[in-house]
PDB file of C-alpha atoms in Angstrom:
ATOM      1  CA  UNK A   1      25.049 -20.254  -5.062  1.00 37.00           C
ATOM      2  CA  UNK A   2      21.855 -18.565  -6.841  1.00 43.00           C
ATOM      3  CA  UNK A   3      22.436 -15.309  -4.750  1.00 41.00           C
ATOM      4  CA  UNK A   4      26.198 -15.207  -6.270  1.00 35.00           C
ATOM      5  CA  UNK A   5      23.882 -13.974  -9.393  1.00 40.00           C
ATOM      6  CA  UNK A   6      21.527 -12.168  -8.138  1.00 39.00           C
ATOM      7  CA  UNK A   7      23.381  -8.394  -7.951  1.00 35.00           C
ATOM      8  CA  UNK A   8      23.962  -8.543 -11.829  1.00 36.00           C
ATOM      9  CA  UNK A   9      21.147 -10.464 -13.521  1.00 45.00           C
ATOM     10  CA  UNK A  10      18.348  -9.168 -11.514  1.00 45.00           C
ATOM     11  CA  UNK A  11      17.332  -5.995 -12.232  1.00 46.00           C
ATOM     12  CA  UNK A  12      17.515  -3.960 -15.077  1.00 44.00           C
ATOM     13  CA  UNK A  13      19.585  -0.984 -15.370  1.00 40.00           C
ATOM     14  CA  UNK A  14      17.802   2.184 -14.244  1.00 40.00           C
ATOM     15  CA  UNK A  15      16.554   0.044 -10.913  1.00 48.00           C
ATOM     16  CA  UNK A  16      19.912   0.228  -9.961  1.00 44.00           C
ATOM     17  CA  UNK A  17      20.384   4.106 -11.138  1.00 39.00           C
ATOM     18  CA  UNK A  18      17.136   4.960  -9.351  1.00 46.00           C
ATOM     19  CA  UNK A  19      18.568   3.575  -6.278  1.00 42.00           C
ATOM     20  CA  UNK A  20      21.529   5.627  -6.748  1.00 42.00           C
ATOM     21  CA  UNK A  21      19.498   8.602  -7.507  1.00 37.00           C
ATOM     22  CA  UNK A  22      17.588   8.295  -3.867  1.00 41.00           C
ATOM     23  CA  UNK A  23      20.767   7.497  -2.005  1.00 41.00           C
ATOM     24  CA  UNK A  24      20.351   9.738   1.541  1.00 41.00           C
ATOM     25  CA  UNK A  25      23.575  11.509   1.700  1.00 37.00           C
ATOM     26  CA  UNK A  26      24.916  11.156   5.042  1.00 44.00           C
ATOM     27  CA  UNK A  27      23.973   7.903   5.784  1.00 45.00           C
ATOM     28  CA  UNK A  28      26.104   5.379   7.256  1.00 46.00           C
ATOM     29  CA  UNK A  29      25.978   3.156   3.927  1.00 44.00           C
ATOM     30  CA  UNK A  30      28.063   6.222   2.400  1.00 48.00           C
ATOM     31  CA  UNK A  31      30.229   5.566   4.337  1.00 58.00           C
ATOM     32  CA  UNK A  32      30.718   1.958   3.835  1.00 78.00           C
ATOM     33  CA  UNK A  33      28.646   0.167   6.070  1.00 91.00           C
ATOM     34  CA  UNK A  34      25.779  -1.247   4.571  1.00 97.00           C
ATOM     35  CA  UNK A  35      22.117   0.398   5.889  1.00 97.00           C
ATOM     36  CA  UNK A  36      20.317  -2.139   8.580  1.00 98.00           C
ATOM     37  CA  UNK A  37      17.247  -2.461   7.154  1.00 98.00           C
ATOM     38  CA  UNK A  38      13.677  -3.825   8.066  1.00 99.00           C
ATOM     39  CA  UNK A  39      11.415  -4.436   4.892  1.00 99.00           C
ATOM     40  CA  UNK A  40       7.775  -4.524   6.194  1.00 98.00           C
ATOM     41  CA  UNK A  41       5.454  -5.924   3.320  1.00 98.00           C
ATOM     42  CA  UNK A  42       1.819  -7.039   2.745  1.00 98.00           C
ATOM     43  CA  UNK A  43       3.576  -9.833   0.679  1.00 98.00           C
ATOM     44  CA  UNK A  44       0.870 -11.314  -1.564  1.00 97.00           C
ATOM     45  CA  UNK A  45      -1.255  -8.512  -2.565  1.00 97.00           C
ATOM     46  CA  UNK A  46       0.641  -7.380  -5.567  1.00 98.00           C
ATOM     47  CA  UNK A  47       3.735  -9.163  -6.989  1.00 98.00           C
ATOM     48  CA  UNK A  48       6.403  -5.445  -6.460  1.00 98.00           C
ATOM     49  CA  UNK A  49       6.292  -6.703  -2.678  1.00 98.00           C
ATOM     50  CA  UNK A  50       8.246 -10.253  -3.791  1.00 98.00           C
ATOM     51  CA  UNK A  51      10.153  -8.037  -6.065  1.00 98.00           C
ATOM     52  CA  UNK A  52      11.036  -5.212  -3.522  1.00 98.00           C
ATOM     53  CA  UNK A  53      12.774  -8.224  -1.684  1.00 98.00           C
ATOM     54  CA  UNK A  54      14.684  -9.081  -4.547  1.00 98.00           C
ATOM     55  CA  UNK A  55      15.767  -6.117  -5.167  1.00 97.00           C
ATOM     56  CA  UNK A  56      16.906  -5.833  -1.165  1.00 98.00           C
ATOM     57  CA  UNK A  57      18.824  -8.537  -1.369  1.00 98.00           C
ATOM     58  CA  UNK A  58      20.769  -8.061  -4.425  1.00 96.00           C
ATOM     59  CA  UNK A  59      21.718  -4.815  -2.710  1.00 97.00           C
ATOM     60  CA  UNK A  60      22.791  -6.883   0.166  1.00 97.00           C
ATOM     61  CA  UNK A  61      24.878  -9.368  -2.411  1.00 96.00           C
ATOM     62  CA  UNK A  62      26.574  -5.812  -3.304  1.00 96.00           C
ATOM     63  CA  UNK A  63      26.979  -5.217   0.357  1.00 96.00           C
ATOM     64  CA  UNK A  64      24.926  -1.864   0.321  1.00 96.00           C
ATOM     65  CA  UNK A  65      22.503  -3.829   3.037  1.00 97.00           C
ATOM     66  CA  UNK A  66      21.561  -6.001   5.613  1.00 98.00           C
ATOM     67  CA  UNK A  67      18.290  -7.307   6.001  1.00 98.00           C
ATOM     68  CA  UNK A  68      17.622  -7.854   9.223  1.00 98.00           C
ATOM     69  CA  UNK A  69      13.671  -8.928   9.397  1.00 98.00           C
ATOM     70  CA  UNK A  70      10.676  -8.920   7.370  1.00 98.00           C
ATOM     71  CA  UNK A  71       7.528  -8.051   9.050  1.00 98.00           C
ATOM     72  CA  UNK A  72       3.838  -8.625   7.146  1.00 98.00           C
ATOM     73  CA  UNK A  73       1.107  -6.942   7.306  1.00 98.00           C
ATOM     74  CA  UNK A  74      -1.334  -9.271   5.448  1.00 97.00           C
ATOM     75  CA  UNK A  75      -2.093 -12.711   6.878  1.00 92.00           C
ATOM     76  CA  UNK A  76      -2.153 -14.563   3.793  1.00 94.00           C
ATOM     77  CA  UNK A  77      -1.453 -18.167   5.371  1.00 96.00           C
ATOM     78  CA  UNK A  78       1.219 -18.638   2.701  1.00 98.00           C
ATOM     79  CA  UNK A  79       2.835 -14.582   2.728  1.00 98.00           C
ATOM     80  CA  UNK A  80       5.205 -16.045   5.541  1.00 98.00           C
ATOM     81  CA  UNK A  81       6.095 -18.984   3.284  1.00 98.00           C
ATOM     82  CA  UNK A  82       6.862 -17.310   0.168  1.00 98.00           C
ATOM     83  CA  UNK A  83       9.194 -14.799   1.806  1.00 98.00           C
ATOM     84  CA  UNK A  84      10.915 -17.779   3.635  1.00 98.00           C
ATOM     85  CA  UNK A  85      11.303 -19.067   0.033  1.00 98.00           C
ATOM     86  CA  UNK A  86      12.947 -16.511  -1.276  1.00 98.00           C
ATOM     87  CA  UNK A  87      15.415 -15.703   1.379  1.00 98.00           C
ATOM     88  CA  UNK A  88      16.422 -19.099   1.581  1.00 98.00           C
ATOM     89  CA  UNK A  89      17.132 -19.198  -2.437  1.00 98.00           C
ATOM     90  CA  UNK A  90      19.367 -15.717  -1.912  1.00 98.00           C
ATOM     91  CA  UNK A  91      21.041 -18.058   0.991  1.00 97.00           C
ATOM     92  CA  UNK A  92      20.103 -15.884   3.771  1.00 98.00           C
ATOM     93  CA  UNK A  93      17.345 -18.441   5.250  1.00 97.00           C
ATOM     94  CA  UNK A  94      17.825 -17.238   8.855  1.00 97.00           C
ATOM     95  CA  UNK A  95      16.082 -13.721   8.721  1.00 98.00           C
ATOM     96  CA  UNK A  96      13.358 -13.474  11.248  1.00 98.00           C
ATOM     97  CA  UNK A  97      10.137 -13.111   9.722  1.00 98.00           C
ATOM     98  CA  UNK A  98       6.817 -11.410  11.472  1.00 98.00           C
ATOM     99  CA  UNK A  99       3.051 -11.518  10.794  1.00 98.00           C
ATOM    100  CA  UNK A 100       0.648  -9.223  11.938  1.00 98.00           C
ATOM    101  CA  UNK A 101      -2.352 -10.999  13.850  1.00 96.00           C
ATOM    102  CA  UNK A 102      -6.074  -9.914  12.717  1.00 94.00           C
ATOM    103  CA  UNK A 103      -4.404  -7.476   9.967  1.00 94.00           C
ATOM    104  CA  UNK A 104      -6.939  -6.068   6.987  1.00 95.00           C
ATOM    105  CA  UNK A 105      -6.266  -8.293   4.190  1.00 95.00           C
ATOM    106  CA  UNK A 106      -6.192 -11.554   5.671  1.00 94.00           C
ATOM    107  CA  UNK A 107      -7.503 -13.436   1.912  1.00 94.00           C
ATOM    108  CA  UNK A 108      -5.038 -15.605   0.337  1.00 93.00           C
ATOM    109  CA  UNK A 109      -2.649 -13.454  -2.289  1.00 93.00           C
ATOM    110  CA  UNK A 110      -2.729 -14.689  -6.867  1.00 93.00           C
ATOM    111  CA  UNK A 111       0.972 -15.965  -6.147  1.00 98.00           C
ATOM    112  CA  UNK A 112       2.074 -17.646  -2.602  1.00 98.00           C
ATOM    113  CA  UNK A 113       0.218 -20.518  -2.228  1.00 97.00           C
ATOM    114  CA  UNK A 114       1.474 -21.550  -6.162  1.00 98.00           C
ATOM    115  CA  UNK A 115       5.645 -20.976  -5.225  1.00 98.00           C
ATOM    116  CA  UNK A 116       4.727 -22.801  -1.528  1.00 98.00           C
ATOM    117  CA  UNK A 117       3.262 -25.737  -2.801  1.00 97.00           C
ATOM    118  CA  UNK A 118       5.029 -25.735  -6.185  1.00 98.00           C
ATOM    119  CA  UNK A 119       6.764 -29.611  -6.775  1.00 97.00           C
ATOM    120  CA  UNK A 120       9.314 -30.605  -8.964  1.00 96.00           C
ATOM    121  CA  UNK A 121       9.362 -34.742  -9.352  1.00 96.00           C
ATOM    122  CA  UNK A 122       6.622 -34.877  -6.394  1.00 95.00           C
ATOM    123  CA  UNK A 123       8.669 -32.673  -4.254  1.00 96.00           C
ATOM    124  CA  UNK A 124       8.903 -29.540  -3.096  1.00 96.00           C
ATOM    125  CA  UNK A 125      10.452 -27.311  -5.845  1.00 98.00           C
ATOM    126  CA  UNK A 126      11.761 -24.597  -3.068  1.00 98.00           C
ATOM    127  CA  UNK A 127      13.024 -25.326   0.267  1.00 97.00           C
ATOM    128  CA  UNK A 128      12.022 -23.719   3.367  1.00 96.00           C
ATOM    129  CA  UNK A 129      11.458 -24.013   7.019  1.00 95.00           C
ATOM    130  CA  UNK A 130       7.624 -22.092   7.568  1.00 97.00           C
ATOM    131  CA  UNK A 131       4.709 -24.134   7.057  1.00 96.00           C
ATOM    132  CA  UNK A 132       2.273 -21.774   7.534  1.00 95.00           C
ATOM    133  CA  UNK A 133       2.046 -17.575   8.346  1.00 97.00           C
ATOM    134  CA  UNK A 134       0.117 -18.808  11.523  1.00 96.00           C
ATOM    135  CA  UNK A 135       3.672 -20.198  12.772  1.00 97.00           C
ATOM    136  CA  UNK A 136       5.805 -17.133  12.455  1.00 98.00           C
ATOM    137  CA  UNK A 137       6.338 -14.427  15.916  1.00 98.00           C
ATOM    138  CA  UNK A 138       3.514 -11.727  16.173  1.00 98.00           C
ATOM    139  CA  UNK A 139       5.134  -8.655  14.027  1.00 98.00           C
ATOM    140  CA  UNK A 140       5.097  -6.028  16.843  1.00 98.00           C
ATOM    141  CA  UNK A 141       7.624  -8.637  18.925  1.00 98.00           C
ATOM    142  CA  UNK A 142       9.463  -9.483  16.000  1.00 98.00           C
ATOM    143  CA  UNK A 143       9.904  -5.307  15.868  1.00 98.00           C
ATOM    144  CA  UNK A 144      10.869  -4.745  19.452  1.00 98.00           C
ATOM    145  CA  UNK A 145      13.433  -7.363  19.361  1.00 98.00           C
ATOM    146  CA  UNK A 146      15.263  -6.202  15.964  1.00 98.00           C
ATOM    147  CA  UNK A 147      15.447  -2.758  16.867  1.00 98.00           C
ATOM    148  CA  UNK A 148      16.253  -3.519  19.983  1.00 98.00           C
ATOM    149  CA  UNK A 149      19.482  -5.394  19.080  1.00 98.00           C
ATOM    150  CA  UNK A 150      20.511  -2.413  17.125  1.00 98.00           C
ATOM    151  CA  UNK A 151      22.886   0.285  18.098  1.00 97.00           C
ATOM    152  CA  UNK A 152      21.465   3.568  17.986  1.00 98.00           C
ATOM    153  CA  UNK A 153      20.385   5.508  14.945  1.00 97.00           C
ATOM    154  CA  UNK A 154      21.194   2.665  12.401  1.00 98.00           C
ATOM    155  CA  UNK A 155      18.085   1.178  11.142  1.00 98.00           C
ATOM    156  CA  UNK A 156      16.317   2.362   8.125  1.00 98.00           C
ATOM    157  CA  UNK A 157      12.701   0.638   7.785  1.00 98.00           C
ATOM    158  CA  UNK A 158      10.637   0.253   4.187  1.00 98.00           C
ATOM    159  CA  UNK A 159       6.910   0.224   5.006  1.00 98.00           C
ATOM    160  CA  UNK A 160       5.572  -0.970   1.592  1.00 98.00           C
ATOM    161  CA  UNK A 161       2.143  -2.302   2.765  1.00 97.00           C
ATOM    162  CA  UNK A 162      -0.042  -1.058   5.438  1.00 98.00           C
ATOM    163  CA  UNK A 163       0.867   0.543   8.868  1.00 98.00           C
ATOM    164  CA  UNK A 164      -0.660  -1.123  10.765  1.00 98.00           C
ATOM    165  CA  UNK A 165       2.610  -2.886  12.952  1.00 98.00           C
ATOM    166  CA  UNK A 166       4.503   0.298  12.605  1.00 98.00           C
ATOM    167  CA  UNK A 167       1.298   1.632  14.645  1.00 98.00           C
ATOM    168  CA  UNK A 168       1.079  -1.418  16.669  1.00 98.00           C
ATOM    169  CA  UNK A 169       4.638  -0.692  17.586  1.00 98.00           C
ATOM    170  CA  UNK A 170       4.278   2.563  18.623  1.00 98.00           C
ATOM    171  CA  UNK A 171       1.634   1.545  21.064  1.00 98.00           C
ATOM    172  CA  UNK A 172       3.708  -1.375  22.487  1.00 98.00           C
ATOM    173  CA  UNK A 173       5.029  -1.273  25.895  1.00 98.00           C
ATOM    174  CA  UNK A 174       8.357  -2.188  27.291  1.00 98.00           C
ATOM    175  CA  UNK A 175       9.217  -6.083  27.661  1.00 97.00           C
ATOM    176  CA  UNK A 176      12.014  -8.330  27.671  1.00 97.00           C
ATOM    177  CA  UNK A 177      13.856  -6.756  24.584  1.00 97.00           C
ATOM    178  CA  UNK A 178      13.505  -3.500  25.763  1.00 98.00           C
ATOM    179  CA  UNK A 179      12.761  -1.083  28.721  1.00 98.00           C
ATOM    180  CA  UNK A 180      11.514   1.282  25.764  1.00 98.00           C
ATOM    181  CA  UNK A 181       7.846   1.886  24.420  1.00 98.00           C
ATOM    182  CA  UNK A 182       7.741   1.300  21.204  1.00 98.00           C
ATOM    183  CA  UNK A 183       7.758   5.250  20.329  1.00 98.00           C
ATOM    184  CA  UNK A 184      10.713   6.108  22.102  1.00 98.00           C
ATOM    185  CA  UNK A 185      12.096   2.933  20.866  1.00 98.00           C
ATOM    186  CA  UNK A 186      11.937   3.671  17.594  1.00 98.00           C
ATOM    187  CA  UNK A 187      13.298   7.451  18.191  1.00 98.00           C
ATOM    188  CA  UNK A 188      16.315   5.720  19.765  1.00 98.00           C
ATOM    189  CA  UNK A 189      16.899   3.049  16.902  1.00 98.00           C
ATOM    190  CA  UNK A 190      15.282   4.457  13.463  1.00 98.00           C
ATOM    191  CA  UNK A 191      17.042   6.930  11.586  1.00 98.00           C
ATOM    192  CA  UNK A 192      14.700   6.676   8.320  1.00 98.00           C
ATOM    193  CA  UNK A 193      11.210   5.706   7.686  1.00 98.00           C
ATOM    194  CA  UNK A 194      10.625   4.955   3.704  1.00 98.00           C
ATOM    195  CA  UNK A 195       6.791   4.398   3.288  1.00 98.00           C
ATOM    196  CA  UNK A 196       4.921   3.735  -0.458  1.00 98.00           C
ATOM    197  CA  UNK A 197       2.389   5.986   0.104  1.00 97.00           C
ATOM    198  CA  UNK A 198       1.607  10.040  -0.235  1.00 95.00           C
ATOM    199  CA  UNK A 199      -0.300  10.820  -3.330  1.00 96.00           C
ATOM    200  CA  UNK A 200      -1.696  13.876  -3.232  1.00 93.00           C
ATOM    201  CA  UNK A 201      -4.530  12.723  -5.647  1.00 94.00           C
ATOM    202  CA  UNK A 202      -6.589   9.589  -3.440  1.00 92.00           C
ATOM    203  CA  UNK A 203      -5.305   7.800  -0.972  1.00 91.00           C
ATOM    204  CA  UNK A 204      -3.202   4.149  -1.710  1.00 96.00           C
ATOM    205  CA  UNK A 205      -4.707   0.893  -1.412  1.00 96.00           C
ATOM    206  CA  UNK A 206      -1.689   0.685   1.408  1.00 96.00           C
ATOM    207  CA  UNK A 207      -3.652   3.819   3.153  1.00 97.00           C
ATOM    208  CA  UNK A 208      -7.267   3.216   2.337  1.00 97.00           C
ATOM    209  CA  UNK A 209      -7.365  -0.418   4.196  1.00 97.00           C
ATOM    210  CA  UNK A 210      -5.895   0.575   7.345  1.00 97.00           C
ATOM    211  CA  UNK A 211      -6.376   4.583   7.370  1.00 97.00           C
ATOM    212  CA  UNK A 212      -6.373   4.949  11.394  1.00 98.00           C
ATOM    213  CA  UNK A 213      -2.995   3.339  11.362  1.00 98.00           C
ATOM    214  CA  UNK A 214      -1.876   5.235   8.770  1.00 97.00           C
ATOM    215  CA  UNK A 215      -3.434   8.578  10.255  1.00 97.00           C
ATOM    216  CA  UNK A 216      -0.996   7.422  13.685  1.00 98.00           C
ATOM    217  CA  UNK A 217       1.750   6.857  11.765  1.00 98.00           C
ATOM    218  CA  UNK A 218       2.215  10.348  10.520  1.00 97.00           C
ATOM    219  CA  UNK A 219       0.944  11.955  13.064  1.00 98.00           C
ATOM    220  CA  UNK A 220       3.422   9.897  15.863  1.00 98.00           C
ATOM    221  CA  UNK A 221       6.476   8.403  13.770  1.00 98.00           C
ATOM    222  CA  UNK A 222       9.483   9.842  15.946  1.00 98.00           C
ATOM    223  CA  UNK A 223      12.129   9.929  12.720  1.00 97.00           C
ATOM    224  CA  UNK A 224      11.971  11.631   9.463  1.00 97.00           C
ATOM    225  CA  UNK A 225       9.943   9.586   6.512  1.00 98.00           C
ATOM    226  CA  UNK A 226      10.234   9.444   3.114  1.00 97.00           C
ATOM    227  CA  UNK A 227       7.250   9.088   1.046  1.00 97.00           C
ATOM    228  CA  UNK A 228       7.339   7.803  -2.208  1.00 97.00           C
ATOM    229  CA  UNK A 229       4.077   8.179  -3.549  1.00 97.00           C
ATOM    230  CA  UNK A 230       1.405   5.936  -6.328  1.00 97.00           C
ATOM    231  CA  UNK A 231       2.574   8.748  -9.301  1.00 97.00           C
ATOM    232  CA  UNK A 232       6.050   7.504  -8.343  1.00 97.00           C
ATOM    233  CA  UNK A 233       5.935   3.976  -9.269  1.00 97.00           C
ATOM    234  CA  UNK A 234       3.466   3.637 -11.550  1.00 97.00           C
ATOM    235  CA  UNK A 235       6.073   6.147 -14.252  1.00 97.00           C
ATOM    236  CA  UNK A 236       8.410   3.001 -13.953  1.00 97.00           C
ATOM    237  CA  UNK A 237       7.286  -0.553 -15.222  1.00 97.00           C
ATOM    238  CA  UNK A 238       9.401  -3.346 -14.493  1.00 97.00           C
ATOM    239  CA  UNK A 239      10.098  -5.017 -17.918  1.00 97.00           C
ATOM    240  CA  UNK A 240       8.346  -8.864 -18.594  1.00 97.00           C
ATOM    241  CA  UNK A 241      11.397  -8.913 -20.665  1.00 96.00           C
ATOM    242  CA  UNK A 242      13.466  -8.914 -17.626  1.00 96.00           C
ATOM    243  CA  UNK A 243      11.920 -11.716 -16.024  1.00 97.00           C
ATOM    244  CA  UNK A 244      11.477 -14.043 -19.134  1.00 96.00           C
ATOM    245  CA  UNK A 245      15.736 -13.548 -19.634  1.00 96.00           C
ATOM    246  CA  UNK A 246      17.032 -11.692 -16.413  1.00 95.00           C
ATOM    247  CA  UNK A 247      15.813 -14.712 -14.176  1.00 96.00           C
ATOM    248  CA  UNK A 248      16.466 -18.026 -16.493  1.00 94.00           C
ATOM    249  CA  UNK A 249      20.184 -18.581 -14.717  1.00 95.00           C
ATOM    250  CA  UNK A 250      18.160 -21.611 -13.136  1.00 97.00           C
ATOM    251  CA  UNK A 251      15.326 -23.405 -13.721  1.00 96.00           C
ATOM    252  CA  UNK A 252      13.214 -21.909 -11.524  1.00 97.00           C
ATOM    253  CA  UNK A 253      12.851 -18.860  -8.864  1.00 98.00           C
ATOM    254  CA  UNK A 254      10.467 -17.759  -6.493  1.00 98.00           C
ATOM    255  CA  UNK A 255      10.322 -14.275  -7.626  1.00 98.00           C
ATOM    256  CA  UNK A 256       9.876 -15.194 -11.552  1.00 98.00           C
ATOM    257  CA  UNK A 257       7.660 -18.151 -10.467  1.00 98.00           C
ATOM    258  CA  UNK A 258       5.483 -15.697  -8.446  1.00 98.00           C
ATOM    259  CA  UNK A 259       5.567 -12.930 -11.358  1.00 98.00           C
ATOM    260  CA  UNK A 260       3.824 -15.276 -13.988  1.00 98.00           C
ATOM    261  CA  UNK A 261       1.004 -16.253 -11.412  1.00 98.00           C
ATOM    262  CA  UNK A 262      -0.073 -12.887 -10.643  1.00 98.00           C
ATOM    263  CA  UNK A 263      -0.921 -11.986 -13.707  1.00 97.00           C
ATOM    264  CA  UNK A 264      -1.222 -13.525 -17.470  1.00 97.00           C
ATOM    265  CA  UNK A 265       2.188 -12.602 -19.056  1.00 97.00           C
ATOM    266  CA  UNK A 266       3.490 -10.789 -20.753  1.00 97.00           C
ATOM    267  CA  UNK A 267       2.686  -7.888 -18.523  1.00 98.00           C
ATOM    268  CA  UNK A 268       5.209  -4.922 -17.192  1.00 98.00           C
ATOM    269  CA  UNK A 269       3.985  -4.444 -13.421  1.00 98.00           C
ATOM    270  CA  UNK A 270       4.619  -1.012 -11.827  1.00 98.00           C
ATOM    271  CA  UNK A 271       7.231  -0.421  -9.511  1.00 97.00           C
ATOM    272  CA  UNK A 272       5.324   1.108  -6.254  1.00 97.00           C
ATOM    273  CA  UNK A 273       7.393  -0.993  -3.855  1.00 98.00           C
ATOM    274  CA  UNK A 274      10.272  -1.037  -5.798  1.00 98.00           C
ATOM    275  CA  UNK A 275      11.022   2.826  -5.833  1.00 97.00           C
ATOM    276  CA  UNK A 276      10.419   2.603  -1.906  1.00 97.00           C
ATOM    277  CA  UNK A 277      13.331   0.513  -1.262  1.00 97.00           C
TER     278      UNK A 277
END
């Protein structure tokens, strides 16, 4: 199975010491039990968010994590489909996936719509089970019920496009998952926001197109966050090398697919997202 591969022919070498290097010390994944995690992505704006998710779930092949939802913040129609792509090539094609509704990049991204509608002998080259973003759960419900299902204090969350459903969740009111608001919610649940964002110098593109959300998000997230900031990724390139060998165990992946469509190759793209998870 292609996610059999995916811990030791993904990523280069100091990905995986970086990731060491960032561990939190006293988290439950040092002691054994791999970190519940929620990856929240503008998928489609800039190919680290497809390789962010890689990189999750060749930690999960190593059993250092457990995806348990991806919410977007970008309405691309096909950001819903290209995740559901790729976790259905790593074999884990039942992870709830959110979209934000009226979110602040709404354009199609360079690389989705080529993986979703990619054929192979007429047919579709990837399988999948979205047709369209439009047809995924709103990402504030998709929020409530994930953390909700949770035991206390176990969920780590990587924000690694804009904040606007961490705000929207914040705001939310109790409902069938939970008797919470979202703020005391996430108190209850979150033990660790990471967030690609924080430069000191301008403010990200993941800042500058939704700054009130991003203003409420500091000002009202209930656990600690970790910022890791533009300087951050952009000192670490992930190699076109990699992707021209790293990913040829099969004729063709979403994430390798998607890196040649964003931009003419070869280029070596900046880790932003990367470093965040």
């Amino acid at each position: 199975m292609h996610h059999r591969r995916v811990s030791s022919r993904l990523f280069p070498l100091f990905l995986c010491a970086l990731i060491g290097v960032l561990s939190v010390s006293k988290s439950k994944a040092a002691a054994g039990e791999p970190v519940r995690l929620i990856f929240d992505t503008d998928m489609g704006n800039d190919i680290d968010d497809a390789l962010a998710l890689g990189i999750i779930h060749a930690l999960e092949s190593r059993g250092e994590c457990k995806l348990l939802a991806v919410t977007l913040t970008k309405g691309d129609r096909y950001a819903a489909p290209y995740v559901d792509i790729v976790n259905v090539f790593y074999g884990r094609g039942s992870i709830p996936i959110g979209s934000v509704r009226g979110g602040p990049t709404p354009a199609e991204g360079k690389y989705t719509r080529t993986v979703a509608t990619a054929t192979t002998d007429g047919k579709p080259r990837y399988p999948r089970t979205v047709a369209k973003t439009a047809d995924v759960p709103e990402a504030t419900e998709v929020l409530r019920r994930t953390l909700a299902a949770q035991p206390d204090g176990s969920v780590a969350i990587v924000q690694v496009g804009f904040s606007t459903n961490l705000a929207r969740l914040l705001d939310s009111k109790a409902d069938e998952h939970s008797p919470l608001d979202g703020k005391t919610l996430a108190a209850k649940k979150v033990r660790l926001l990471s967030v690609m964002a924080g430069s000191p110098n301008f403010p990200e593109f993941n800042v500058a197109k939704d700054i009130p959300a991003a203003q409420k998000l500091v000002a009202e997230w209930p656990s600690p966050i970790v910022f890791s900031p533009f300087e951050v990724g952009k000192a670490i390139k992930f190699p076109a090398s990699s992707i021209l060998s790293d990913f040829a165990y099969v004729p063709h992946h979403p994430l390798k697919e998607g890196y040649e469509a964003y931009m003419k190759m070869p280029y070596d793209r900046e880790t932003w997202d990367l470093t965040s998870v």
